[in-house]
Amino acid sequence: MVGHPPPKDQPGFSDQPDWPGQPDWPGQPDWYEAGLQHLWFPYSQMKTAQPPLAIASTHGERLQLADGRSLIDGIASWWTAAHGYNHPHILAAIQKQLQAMPHVMFGGLMHEPAARLAARLAQHLPGDLDRVFFAESGSVSVEVAMKIALQYGINQGRRRHRFLFFRHGYHGDTLGTMAVCDPDEGMHRHFEGMLAQQIMGELPDDPARLTALDDLMSRHADDLAAVIIEPLVQGAGGMRFHRPETLKVVADLCKKHDILLILDEIFTGFGRTGTLFACQQAGIVPDIITLSKALTGGTLPLSAAIARRGIYDAFHSDDPDHALMHGPTYMAHALGCAAANASLDLFQSEDRLGQCAAISRQLADELEPCRHFPGVRDVRILGAIGVVELMRPPNIDKLRQAFIDRGLWIRPLGSVVYLTPALTISPADLSALTEGIRACLKDL
Ligand code: PMP
């Protein structure tokens, strides 16, 4: 019976976890092996993956392992922990909110943390992006953005049903978002032919591609509900950067063909690329923007799809059918909103963008030597993102272990070794990370 393992006392139940070998660490916690038999980990072939590390706590830029070791985190938990872990201001805000109210349904009720956060996001975002729909994860906020784009057309009597995305793009793991991820190189390639048929374009980073994209958009203008793009950095698709001018071209083509533009700033939002939002570097305002990850400073799950006034206006009517029929149970989670407000306080009171610029300079100085290593294809830096791309994927397990042996947490993405540290990381800890990368990649 699929999905229902026999109870423990029946034959067929294996007490042995399906991992290649049990980690044999002194100090391994008692919950480790029992839990391993029941957990399903992300992006992992469970049969062959290295056993995960047992984490006891976090602090600043450090992961404290259950066996007593401590690692400097080069990734900030998928680039969420912009202020480092356990920032006292965020913890205090969560604790205060916890005493008052952890969560309440958002249908027919509202609360101060969400109200304050929505108003503050509207104030910080460019242009008239000022109508905020909260959700809990990045993927769901992209789903909401896509749904808003579809219904924007429906409410005006235009049934445009397709989306244009870009090669190497990544927008999430749910069914709708999988259909706008790169189908060839992305991690969802075996679902080809099973998802909604969307349209893939090439980033217009040269004149020939600009013409090709212009033609593609012109051909599909009557079908396209929106164009969706990760501005300046295609993250999970290989940490690929494009210039603000390229982003501007995409925005201009959307205007020319009267197609909505969705910017997915789930990775790039909140200072990662050097400005609070990446779109500010291109001087553009999308029709809808999605935010998550560093929104709560890496503490609680929260996301938002935020629409321009003109988009919202198409929903604001006497016709009940014009309403947006969406409402995640935990939307606008009060603890998450309190954490996000505290995170915004820190962006205002501490010089995160200055720290990002300093990280950028240090990454450039200290990763640049890797360019001359055999096996290295490219070194690139943008904001607080440092990338060393290899010619071919390394033995990931071996490389990861070599980093761990040096007290570093760095998780290569295929052939891309990258750093997205907390914006608060000290120069000494950042140097330990870059030195580790240089040492481990030198002889690959
Ligand atoms: N869009 C982008 C650009 C992302 O980087 C991610 C997460 N890596 C997502 C969407 C999906 O977010 P989540 O994992 O929270 O669903």
GROMACS .gro file of C-alpha atoms and ligand atoms in nm:
model
  460
    1MET     CA    1   0.000   0.000   0.000
    2VAL     CA    2   0.173   0.312  -0.120
    3GLY     CA    3   0.235   0.570   0.144
    4HIS     CA    4   0.147   0.348   0.440
    5PRO     CA    5   0.443   0.154   0.577
    6PRO     CA    6   0.352  -0.152   0.783
    7PRO     CA    7   0.348  -0.088   1.154
    8LYS     CA    8   0.674  -0.145   1.331
    9ASP     CA    9   0.599  -0.493   1.462
   10GLN     CA   10   0.506  -0.642   1.123
   11PRO     CA   11   0.752  -0.814   0.892
   12GLY     CA   12   0.881  -0.590   0.620
   13PHE     CA   13   0.951  -0.294   0.843
   14SER     CA   14   1.316  -0.209   0.834
   15ASP     CA   15   1.473  -0.043   1.130
   16GLN     CA   16   1.764   0.050   0.910
   17PRO     CA   17   1.750   0.395   0.757
   18ASP     CA   18   1.820   0.402   0.386
   19TRP     CA   19   2.139   0.600   0.421
   20PRO     CA   20   2.472   0.473   0.295
   21GLY     CA   21   2.638   0.471   0.629
   22GLN     CA   22   2.550   0.599   0.969
   23PRO     CA   23   2.745   0.900   1.081
   24ASP     CA   24   2.947   0.787   1.373
   25TRP     CA   25   3.006   1.105   1.561
   26PRO     CA   26   3.064   1.128   1.926
   27GLY     CA   27   2.785   1.343   2.061
   28GLN     CA   28   2.534   1.241   1.795
   29PRO     CA   29   2.196   1.327   1.948
   30ASP     CA   30   1.946   1.053   2.034
   31TRP     CA   31   1.679   1.193   1.802
   32TYR     CA   32   1.902   1.169   1.498
   33GLU     CA   33   1.866   0.809   1.381
   34ALA     CA   34   1.502   0.775   1.478
   35GLY     CA   35   1.413   1.090   1.285
   36LEU     CA   36   1.622   0.997   0.984
   37GLN     CA   37   1.391   0.703   0.915
   38HIS     CA   38   1.091   0.931   0.879
   39LEU     CA   39   1.216   1.252   0.722
   40TRP     CA   40   1.213   1.328   0.349
   41PHE     CA   41   1.478   1.585   0.265
   42PRO     CA   42   1.469   1.847  -0.010
   43TYR     CA   43   1.641   1.807  -0.346
   44SER     CA   44   1.799   1.479  -0.228
   45GLN     CA   45   1.827   1.128  -0.359
   46MET     CA   46   1.764   0.981  -0.016
   47LYS     CA   47   1.939   0.656  -0.099
   48THR     CA   48   2.276   0.807  -0.180
   49ALA     CA   49   2.276   1.151  -0.018
   50GLN     CA   50   2.524   1.227   0.255
   51PRO     CA   51   2.357   1.221   0.596
   52PRO     CA   52   2.253   1.571   0.699
   53LEU     CA   53   2.437   1.746   0.979
   54ALA     CA   54   2.261   1.766   1.314
   55ILE     CA   55   2.224   2.130   1.414
   56ALA     CA   56   2.173   2.231   1.775
   57SER     CA   57   2.157   2.609   1.744
   58THR     CA   58   2.255   2.914   1.543
   59HIS     CA   59   2.414   3.242   1.635
   60GLY     CA   60   2.535   3.533   1.423
   61GLU     CA   61   2.702   3.372   1.123
   62ARG     CA   62   2.754   3.037   1.295
   63LEU     CA   63   2.583   2.701   1.281
   64GLN     CA   64   2.637   2.510   1.603
   65LEU     CA   65   2.640   2.135   1.537
   66ALA     CA   66   2.500   1.891   1.790
   67ASP     CA   67   2.842   1.727   1.825
   68GLY     CA   68   2.999   2.052   1.943
   69ARG     CA   69   3.156   2.169   1.616
   70SER     CA   70   3.071   2.510   1.478
   71LEU     CA   71   3.057   2.612   1.111
   72ILE     CA   72   3.076   2.957   0.953
   73ASP     CA   73   2.770   2.979   0.730
   74GLY     CA   74   2.845   3.096   0.376
   75ILE     CA   75   2.485   3.066   0.254
   76ALA     CA   76   2.276   3.220   0.534
   77SER     CA   77   2.014   2.947   0.506
   78TRP     CA   78   1.935   2.992   0.139
   79TRP     CA   79   2.019   3.364   0.173
   80THR     CA   80   1.739   3.439   0.417
   81ALA     CA   81   1.936   3.535   0.730
   82ALA     CA   82   2.039   3.883   0.614
   83HIS     CA   83   2.117   4.006   0.968
   84GLY     CA   84   2.279   3.682   1.082
   85TYR     CA   85   2.103   3.430   1.303
   86ASN     CA   86   1.922   3.513   1.627
   87HIS     CA   87   1.941   3.889   1.589
   88PRO     CA   88   1.818   4.017   1.928
   89HIS     CA   89   1.594   4.284   1.776
   90ILE     CA   90   1.406   4.030   1.563
   91LEU     CA   91   1.388   3.775   1.846
   92ALA     CA   92   1.247   4.038   2.083
   93ALA     CA   93   0.982   4.141   1.830
   94ILE     CA   94   0.876   3.778   1.779
   95GLN     CA   95   0.864   3.716   2.153
   96LYS     CA   96   0.655   4.027   2.213
   97GLN     CA   97   0.413   3.931   1.938
   98LEU     CA   98   0.398   3.573   2.067
   99GLN     CA   99   0.261   3.696   2.400
  100ALA     CA  100  -0.008   3.901   2.230
  101MET     CA  101  -0.113   3.667   1.948
  102PRO     CA  102   0.085   3.415   1.743
  103HIS     CA  103  -0.162   3.393   1.457
  104VAL     CA  104  -0.518   3.466   1.360
  105MET     CA  105  -0.707   3.400   1.037
  106PHE     CA  106  -0.685   3.691   0.796
  107GLY     CA  107  -1.036   3.649   0.653
  108GLY     CA  108  -1.247   3.923   0.808
  109LEU     CA  109  -0.978   4.006   1.067
  110MET     CA  110  -0.662   4.212   1.053
  111HIS     CA  111  -0.384   4.303   1.290
  112GLU     CA  112  -0.120   4.565   1.353
  113PRO     CA  113   0.191   4.371   1.241
  114ALA     CA  114   0.040   4.306   0.895
  115ALA     CA  115  -0.097   4.660   0.865
  116ARG     CA  116   0.234   4.816   0.955
  117LEU     CA  117   0.430   4.582   0.731
  118ALA     CA  118   0.208   4.638   0.426
  119ALA     CA  119   0.235   5.016   0.464
  120ARG     CA  120   0.611   4.998   0.512
  121LEU     CA  121   0.666   4.770   0.212
  122ALA     CA  122   0.459   5.006  -0.002
  123GLN     CA  123   0.675   5.292   0.119
  124HIS     CA  124   1.006   5.116   0.045
  125LEU     CA  125   0.910   4.967  -0.292
  126PRO     CA  126   0.950   5.183  -0.602
  127GLY     CA  127   0.658   5.349  -0.779
  128ASP     CA  128   0.300   5.267  -0.685
  129LEU     CA  129   0.358   4.903  -0.588
  130ASP     CA  130   0.130   4.941  -0.291
  131ARG     CA  131  -0.123   4.659  -0.261
  132VAL     CA  132   0.022   4.371  -0.061
  133PHE     CA  133  -0.108   4.013  -0.059
  134PHE     CA  134   0.069   3.802   0.203
  135ALA     CA  135   0.137   3.429   0.175
  136GLU     CA  136   0.375   3.187   0.349
  137SER     CA  137   0.631   3.074   0.092
  138GLY     CA  138   0.809   3.212  -0.210
  139SER     CA  139   0.649   2.964  -0.450
  140VAL     CA  140   0.300   3.051  -0.329
  141SER     CA  141   0.364   3.423  -0.370
  142VAL     CA  142   0.466   3.355  -0.731
  143GLU     CA  143   0.149   3.149  -0.779
  144VAL     CA  144  -0.050   3.443  -0.642
  145ALA     CA  145   0.131   3.688  -0.872
  146MET     CA  146   0.053   3.464  -1.172
  147LYS     CA  147  -0.310   3.430  -1.065
  148ILE     CA  148  -0.342   3.808  -1.027
  149ALA     CA  149  -0.199   3.851  -1.378
  150LEU     CA  150  -0.447   3.600  -1.522
  151GLN     CA  151  -0.745   3.754  -1.346
  152TYR     CA  152  -0.637   4.108  -1.431
  153GLY     CA  153  -0.711   4.009  -1.790
  154ILE     CA  154  -1.029   3.817  -1.708
  155ASN     CA  155  -1.173   4.112  -1.514
  156GLN     CA  156  -1.125   4.326  -1.824
  157GLY     CA  157  -1.271   4.070  -2.062
  158ARG     CA  158  -0.933   3.953  -2.197
  159ARG     CA  159  -0.845   3.589  -2.145
  160ARG     CA  160  -0.469   3.587  -2.173
  161HIS     CA  161  -0.353   3.256  -2.033
  162ARG     CA  162   0.021   3.214  -2.086
  163PHE     CA  163   0.343   3.333  -1.926
  164LEU     CA  164   0.681   3.408  -2.076
  165PHE     CA  165   0.984   3.314  -1.865
  166PHE     CA  166   1.358   3.302  -1.936
  167ARG     CA  167   1.613   3.028  -1.989
  168HIS     CA  168   1.785   2.941  -1.658
  169GLY     CA  169   1.495   3.096  -1.469
  170TYR     CA  170   1.365   2.947  -1.145
  171HIS     CA  171   1.048   3.054  -0.966
  172GLY     CA  172   0.955   2.774  -0.729
  173ASP     CA  173   0.858   2.410  -0.687
  174THR     CA  174   0.476   2.417  -0.706
  175LEU     CA  175   0.303   2.305  -1.026
  176GLY     CA  176   0.231   2.654  -1.161
  177THR     CA  177   0.579   2.782  -1.085
  178MET     CA  178   0.748   2.468  -1.219
  179ALA     CA  179   0.597   2.554  -1.557
  180VAL     CA  180   0.792   2.883  -1.560
  181CYS     CA  181   1.127   2.726  -1.461
  182ASP     CA  182   1.386   2.639  -1.725
  183PRO     CA  183   1.257   2.304  -1.853
  184ASP     CA  184   1.588   2.179  -1.993
  185GLU     CA  185   1.845   2.264  -1.730
  186GLY     CA  186   1.620   2.309  -1.432
  187MET     CA  187   1.554   2.046  -1.170
  188HIS     CA  188   1.199   1.985  -1.292
  189ARG     CA  189   1.291   1.854  -1.635
  190HIS     CA  190   1.129   1.510  -1.598
  191PHE     CA  191   0.789   1.675  -1.579
  192GLU     CA  192   0.821   1.797  -1.936
  193GLY     CA  193   0.490   1.773  -2.120
  194MET     CA  194   0.295   1.736  -1.795
  195LEU     CA  195   0.283   2.101  -1.693
  196ALA     CA  196   0.102   2.403  -1.834
  197GLN     CA  197   0.268   2.501  -2.161
  198GLN     CA  198   0.443   2.832  -2.109
  199ILE     CA  199   0.684   3.019  -2.336
  200MET     CA  200   1.058   3.040  -2.279
  201GLY     CA  201   1.262   3.335  -2.404
  202GLU     CA  202   1.630   3.422  -2.399
  203LEU     CA  203   1.748   3.718  -2.196
  204PRO     CA  204   1.794   4.009  -2.440
  205ASP     CA  205   2.157   4.073  -2.355
  206ASP     CA  206   2.260   4.143  -2.715
  207PRO     CA  207   2.084   4.312  -3.008
  208ALA     CA  208   2.002   3.984  -3.187
  209ARG     CA  209   1.835   3.845  -2.878
  210LEU     CA  210   1.648   4.169  -2.826
  211THR     CA  211   1.501   4.137  -3.175
  212ALA     CA  212   1.418   3.770  -3.112
  213LEU     CA  213   1.243   3.851  -2.783
  214ASP     CA  214   1.058   4.141  -2.943
  215ASP     CA  215   0.934   3.904  -3.217
  216LEU     CA  216   0.839   3.635  -2.966
  217MET     CA  217   0.641   3.880  -2.755
  218SER     CA  218   0.477   4.029  -3.061
  219ARG     CA  219   0.366   3.681  -3.181
  220HIS     CA  220   0.220   3.591  -2.840
  221ALA     CA  221   0.100   3.933  -2.726
  222ASP     CA  222  -0.266   3.826  -2.731
  223ASP     CA  223  -0.194   3.516  -2.519
  224LEU     CA  224   0.052   3.649  -2.267
  225ALA     CA  225  -0.080   3.736  -1.923
  226ALA     CA  226   0.268   3.833  -1.803
  227VAL     CA  227   0.643   3.804  -1.842
  228ILE     CA  228   0.819   3.675  -1.530
  229ILE     CA  229   1.186   3.727  -1.449
  230GLU     CA  230   1.431   3.718  -1.158
  231PRO     CA  231   1.587   4.064  -1.183
  232LEU     CA  232   1.969   4.080  -1.218
  233VAL     CA  233   2.033   3.731  -1.076
  234GLN     CA  234   1.899   3.396  -1.186
  235GLY     CA  235   1.967   3.220  -0.858
  236ALA     CA  236   1.885   2.850  -0.845
  237GLY     CA  237   1.942   2.831  -1.224
  238GLY     CA  238   2.316   2.879  -1.169
  239MET     CA  239   2.372   3.218  -1.005
  240ARG     CA  240   2.380   3.388  -1.347
  241PHE     CA  241   2.387   3.767  -1.359
  242HIS     CA  242   2.253   4.005  -1.619
  243ARG     CA  243   2.295   4.378  -1.650
  244PRO     CA  244   2.037   4.634  -1.537
  245GLU     CA  245   2.018   4.743  -1.903
  246THR     CA  246   1.899   4.394  -1.999
  247LEU     CA  247   1.628   4.409  -1.734
  248LYS     CA  248   1.528   4.752  -1.860
  249VAL     CA  249   1.493   4.613  -2.214
  250VAL     CA  250   1.257   4.343  -2.083
  251ALA     CA  251   1.050   4.606  -1.902
  252ASP     CA  252   1.040   4.826  -2.213
  253LEU     CA  253   0.928   4.535  -2.433
  254CYS     CA  254   0.649   4.455  -2.184
  255LYS     CA  255   0.529   4.814  -2.213
  256LYS     CA  256   0.558   4.808  -2.592
  257HIS     CA  257   0.347   4.491  -2.620
  258ASP     CA  258   0.113   4.578  -2.332
  259ILE     CA  259   0.208   4.269  -2.129
  260LEU     CA  260   0.233   4.269  -1.749
  261LEU     CA  261   0.577   4.229  -1.588
  262ILE     CA  262   0.624   4.017  -1.276
  263LEU     CA  263   0.957   4.056  -1.096
  264ASP     CA  264   1.047   3.767  -0.869
  265GLU     CA  265   1.267   3.935  -0.606
  266ILE     CA  266   1.248   3.642  -0.367
  267PHE     CA  267   1.625   3.597  -0.393
  268THR     CA  268   1.733   3.950  -0.479
  269GLY     CA  269   1.510   4.151  -0.243
  270PHE     CA  270   1.640   4.310   0.077
  271GLY     CA  271   1.988   4.422  -0.015
  272ARG     CA  272   2.139   4.109  -0.169
  273THR     CA  273   2.242   4.281  -0.494
  274GLY     CA  274   2.352   4.611  -0.337
  275THR     CA  275   2.023   4.801  -0.344
  276LEU     CA  276   1.720   4.723  -0.131
  277PHE     CA  277   1.549   4.579  -0.441
  278ALA     CA  278   1.731   4.476  -0.759
  279CYS     CA  279   1.479   4.652  -0.986
  280GLN     CA  280   1.598   4.987  -0.848
  281GLN     CA  281   1.926   4.941  -1.038
  282ALA     CA  282   1.736   4.935  -1.367
  283GLY     CA  283   1.503   5.217  -1.264
  284ILE     CA  284   1.195   5.010  -1.344
  285VAL     CA  285   0.869   4.940  -1.164
  286PRO     CA  286   0.710   4.601  -1.236
  287ASP     CA  287   0.336   4.544  -1.232
  288ILE     CA  288   0.371   4.281  -0.960
  289ILE     CA  289   0.668   4.195  -0.740
  290THR     CA  290   0.719   3.888  -0.521
  291LEU     CA  291   0.918   3.890  -0.196
  292SER     CA  292   1.006   3.626   0.062
  293LYS     CA  293   1.332   3.476   0.200
  294ALA     CA  294   1.504   3.773   0.372
  295LEU     CA  295   1.167   3.940   0.433
  296THR     CA  296   1.168   3.806   0.791
  297GLY     CA  297   1.546   3.808   0.822
  298GLY     CA  298   1.541   3.431   0.790
  299THR     CA  299   1.331   3.366   1.098
  300LEU     CA  300   0.977   3.276   0.991
  301PRO     CA  301   0.805   3.176   0.667
  302LEU     CA  302   0.635   3.473   0.501
  303SER     CA  303   0.602   3.600   0.147
  304ALA     CA  304   0.417   3.869  -0.043
  305ALA     CA  305   0.290   3.943  -0.393
  306ILE     CA  306   0.260   4.318  -0.429
  307ALA     CA  307   0.069   4.482  -0.714
  308ARG     CA  308   0.069   4.829  -0.860
  309ARG     CA  309  -0.237   5.043  -0.803
  310GLY     CA  310  -0.359   5.003  -1.161
  311ILE     CA  311  -0.351   4.624  -1.131
  312TYR     CA  312  -0.543   4.630  -0.804
  313ASP     CA  313  -0.799   4.870  -0.954
  314ALA     CA  314  -0.909   4.597  -1.198
  315PHE     CA  315  -1.020   4.388  -0.895
  316HIS     CA  316  -1.184   4.674  -0.705
  317SER     CA  317  -1.542   4.670  -0.827
  318ASP     CA  318  -1.905   4.606  -0.737
  319ASP     CA  319  -1.886   4.268  -0.909
  320PRO     CA  320  -1.810   3.986  -0.661
  321ASP     CA  321  -1.658   3.786  -0.947
  322HIS     CA  322  -1.385   4.046  -0.976
  323ALA     CA  323  -1.249   3.953  -0.631
  324LEU     CA  324  -0.921   3.766  -0.593
  325MET     CA  325  -1.026   3.424  -0.464
  326HIS     CA  326  -0.715   3.328  -0.277
  327GLY     CA  327  -0.646   3.300   0.095
  328PRO     CA  328  -0.375   3.078   0.244
  329THR     CA  329  -0.467   2.969   0.598
  330TYR     CA  330  -0.153   3.115   0.748
  331MET     CA  331  -0.137   3.425   0.531
  332ALA     CA  332  -0.009   3.742   0.702
  333HIS     CA  333   0.110   3.531   0.994
  334ALA     CA  334   0.135   3.773   1.287
  335LEU     CA  335   0.469   3.638   1.412
  336GLY     CA  336   0.612   3.650   1.060
  337CYS     CA  337   0.488   4.007   1.007
  338ALA     CA  338   0.636   4.114   1.343
  339ALA     CA  339   0.968   3.958   1.242
  340ALA     CA  340   0.954   4.131   0.903
  341ASN     CA  341   0.884   4.468   1.066
  342ALA     CA  342   1.185   4.414   1.293
  343SER     CA  343   1.396   4.317   0.993
  344LEU     CA  344   1.293   4.639   0.815
  345ASP     CA  345   1.385   4.834   1.132
  346LEU     CA  346   1.736   4.690   1.099
  347PHE     CA  347   1.763   4.786   0.733
  348GLN     CA  348   1.673   5.139   0.841
  349SER     CA  349   1.886   5.165   1.155
  350GLU     CA  350   2.196   4.973   1.048
  351ASP     CA  351   2.393   5.023   0.728
  352ARG     CA  352   2.315   4.693   0.555
  353LEU     CA  353   2.370   4.832   0.205
  354GLY     CA  354   2.710   4.968   0.311
  355GLN     CA  355   2.792   4.626   0.455
  356CYS     CA  356   2.682   4.469   0.127
  357ALA     CA  357   2.918   4.698  -0.067
  358ALA     CA  358   3.208   4.605   0.164
  359ILE     CA  359   3.130   4.233   0.124
  360SER     CA  360   3.123   4.282  -0.251
  361ARG     CA  361   3.471   4.439  -0.255
  362GLN     CA  362   3.611   4.170  -0.030
  363LEU     CA  363   3.456   3.889  -0.237
  364ALA     CA  364   3.604   4.042  -0.553
  365ASP     CA  365   3.952   4.066  -0.397
  366GLU     CA  366   3.952   3.725  -0.241
  367LEU     CA  367   3.771   3.509  -0.498
  368GLU     CA  368   3.935   3.663  -0.806
  369PRO     CA  369   4.251   3.445  -0.773
  370CYS     CA  370   4.031   3.138  -0.837
  371ARG     CA  371   3.994   3.254  -1.198
  372HIS     CA  372   4.341   3.120  -1.272
  373PHE     CA  373   4.281   2.773  -1.125
  374PRO     CA  374   4.251   2.488  -1.371
  375GLY     CA  375   3.890   2.377  -1.386
  376VAL     CA  376   3.746   2.720  -1.311
  377ARG     CA  377   3.524   2.867  -1.582
  378ASP     CA  378   3.428   3.201  -1.426
  379VAL     CA  379   3.439   3.412  -1.113
  380ARG     CA  380   3.162   3.668  -1.070
  381ILE     CA  381   3.047   3.895  -0.794
  382LEU     CA  382   2.731   4.101  -0.756
  383GLY     CA  383   2.645   4.265  -0.425
  384ALA     CA  384   2.682   4.006  -0.152
  385ILE     CA  385   2.688   3.715  -0.396
  386GLY     CA  386   3.019   3.556  -0.484
  387VAL     CA  387   3.035   3.282  -0.746
  388VAL     CA  388   3.309   3.052  -0.866
  389GLU     CA  389   3.178   2.848  -1.157
  390LEU     CA  390   3.366   2.530  -1.243
  391MET     CA  391   3.404   2.373  -1.587
  392ARG     CA  392   3.216   2.066  -1.469
  393PRO     CA  393   3.032   1.957  -1.155
  394PRO     CA  394   3.276   1.846  -0.886
  395ASN     CA  395   3.228   1.551  -0.652
  396ILE     CA  396   2.981   1.749  -0.444
  397ASP     CA  397   2.993   1.523  -0.138
  398LYS     CA  398   3.370   1.532  -0.125
  399LEU     CA  399   3.383   1.907  -0.173
  400ARG     CA  400   3.115   1.971   0.085
  401GLN     CA  401   3.299   1.751   0.333
  402ALA     CA  402   3.626   1.936   0.264
  403PHE     CA  403   3.448   2.262   0.351
  404ILE     CA  404   3.299   2.110   0.667
  405ASP     CA  405   3.643   1.985   0.772
  406ARG     CA  406   3.755   2.348   0.754
  407GLY     CA  407   3.463   2.462   0.968
  408LEU     CA  408   3.266   2.608   0.675
  409TRP     CA  409   2.913   2.557   0.547
  410ILE     CA  410   2.914   2.597   0.169
  411ARG     CA  411   2.680   2.394  -0.054
  412PRO     CA  412   2.774   2.398  -0.423
  413LEU     CA  413   2.491   2.410  -0.674
  414GLY     CA  414   2.609   2.171  -0.947
  415SER     CA  415   2.923   2.328  -1.088
  416VAL     CA  416   2.860   2.657  -0.908
  417VAL     CA  417   3.033   2.721  -0.577
  418TYR     CA  418   2.879   3.031  -0.426
  419LEU     CA  419   2.862   3.247  -0.117
  420THR     CA  420   2.553   3.441  -0.008
  421PRO     CA  421   2.649   3.520   0.351
  422ALA     CA  422   2.464   3.728   0.606
  423LEU     CA  423   2.513   4.097   0.530
  424THR     CA  424   2.649   4.129   0.884
  425ILE     CA  425   2.932   3.879   0.839
  426SER     CA  426   3.267   3.999   0.975
  427PRO     CA  427   3.561   4.046   0.736
  428ALA     CA  428   3.748   3.769   0.923
  429ASP     CA  429   3.467   3.515   0.882
  430LEU     CA  430   3.423   3.610   0.517
  431SER     CA  431   3.797   3.561   0.465
  432ALA     CA  432   3.775   3.217   0.623
  433LEU     CA  433   3.505   3.128   0.365
  434THR     CA  434   3.694   3.263   0.063
  435GLU     CA  435   4.020   3.108   0.183
  436GLY     CA  436   3.840   2.774   0.217
  437ILE     CA  437   3.707   2.805  -0.140
  438ARG     CA  438   4.053   2.889  -0.274
  439ALA     CA  439   4.214   2.600  -0.086
  440CYS     CA  440   3.952   2.343  -0.186
  441LEU     CA  441   3.926   2.446  -0.552
  442LYS     CA  442   4.294   2.490  -0.621
  443ASP     CA  443   4.361   2.128  -0.702
  444LEU     CA  444   4.032   2.024  -0.853
  445PMP     N1  445   1.171   3.233  -0.663
  445PMP     C1  446   1.302   3.246  -0.643
  445PMP     C2  447   1.379   3.347  -0.723
  445PMP     C3  448   1.368   3.169  -0.547
  445PMP     O1  449   1.501   3.182  -0.529
  445PMP     C4  450   1.291   3.076  -0.472
  445PMP     C5  451   1.355   2.987  -0.367
  445PMP     N2  452   1.483   2.949  -0.390
  445PMP     C6  453   1.153   3.066  -0.496
  445PMP     C7  454   1.097   3.147  -0.591
  445PMP     C8  455   1.067   2.971  -0.419
  445PMP     O2  456   1.058   3.007  -0.286
  445PMP     P1  457   1.015   2.899  -0.175
  445PMP     O3  458   1.127   2.800  -0.169
  445PMP     O4  459   1.001   2.979  -0.049
  445PMP     O5  460   0.886   2.840  -0.219
   0.00000   0.00000   0.00000
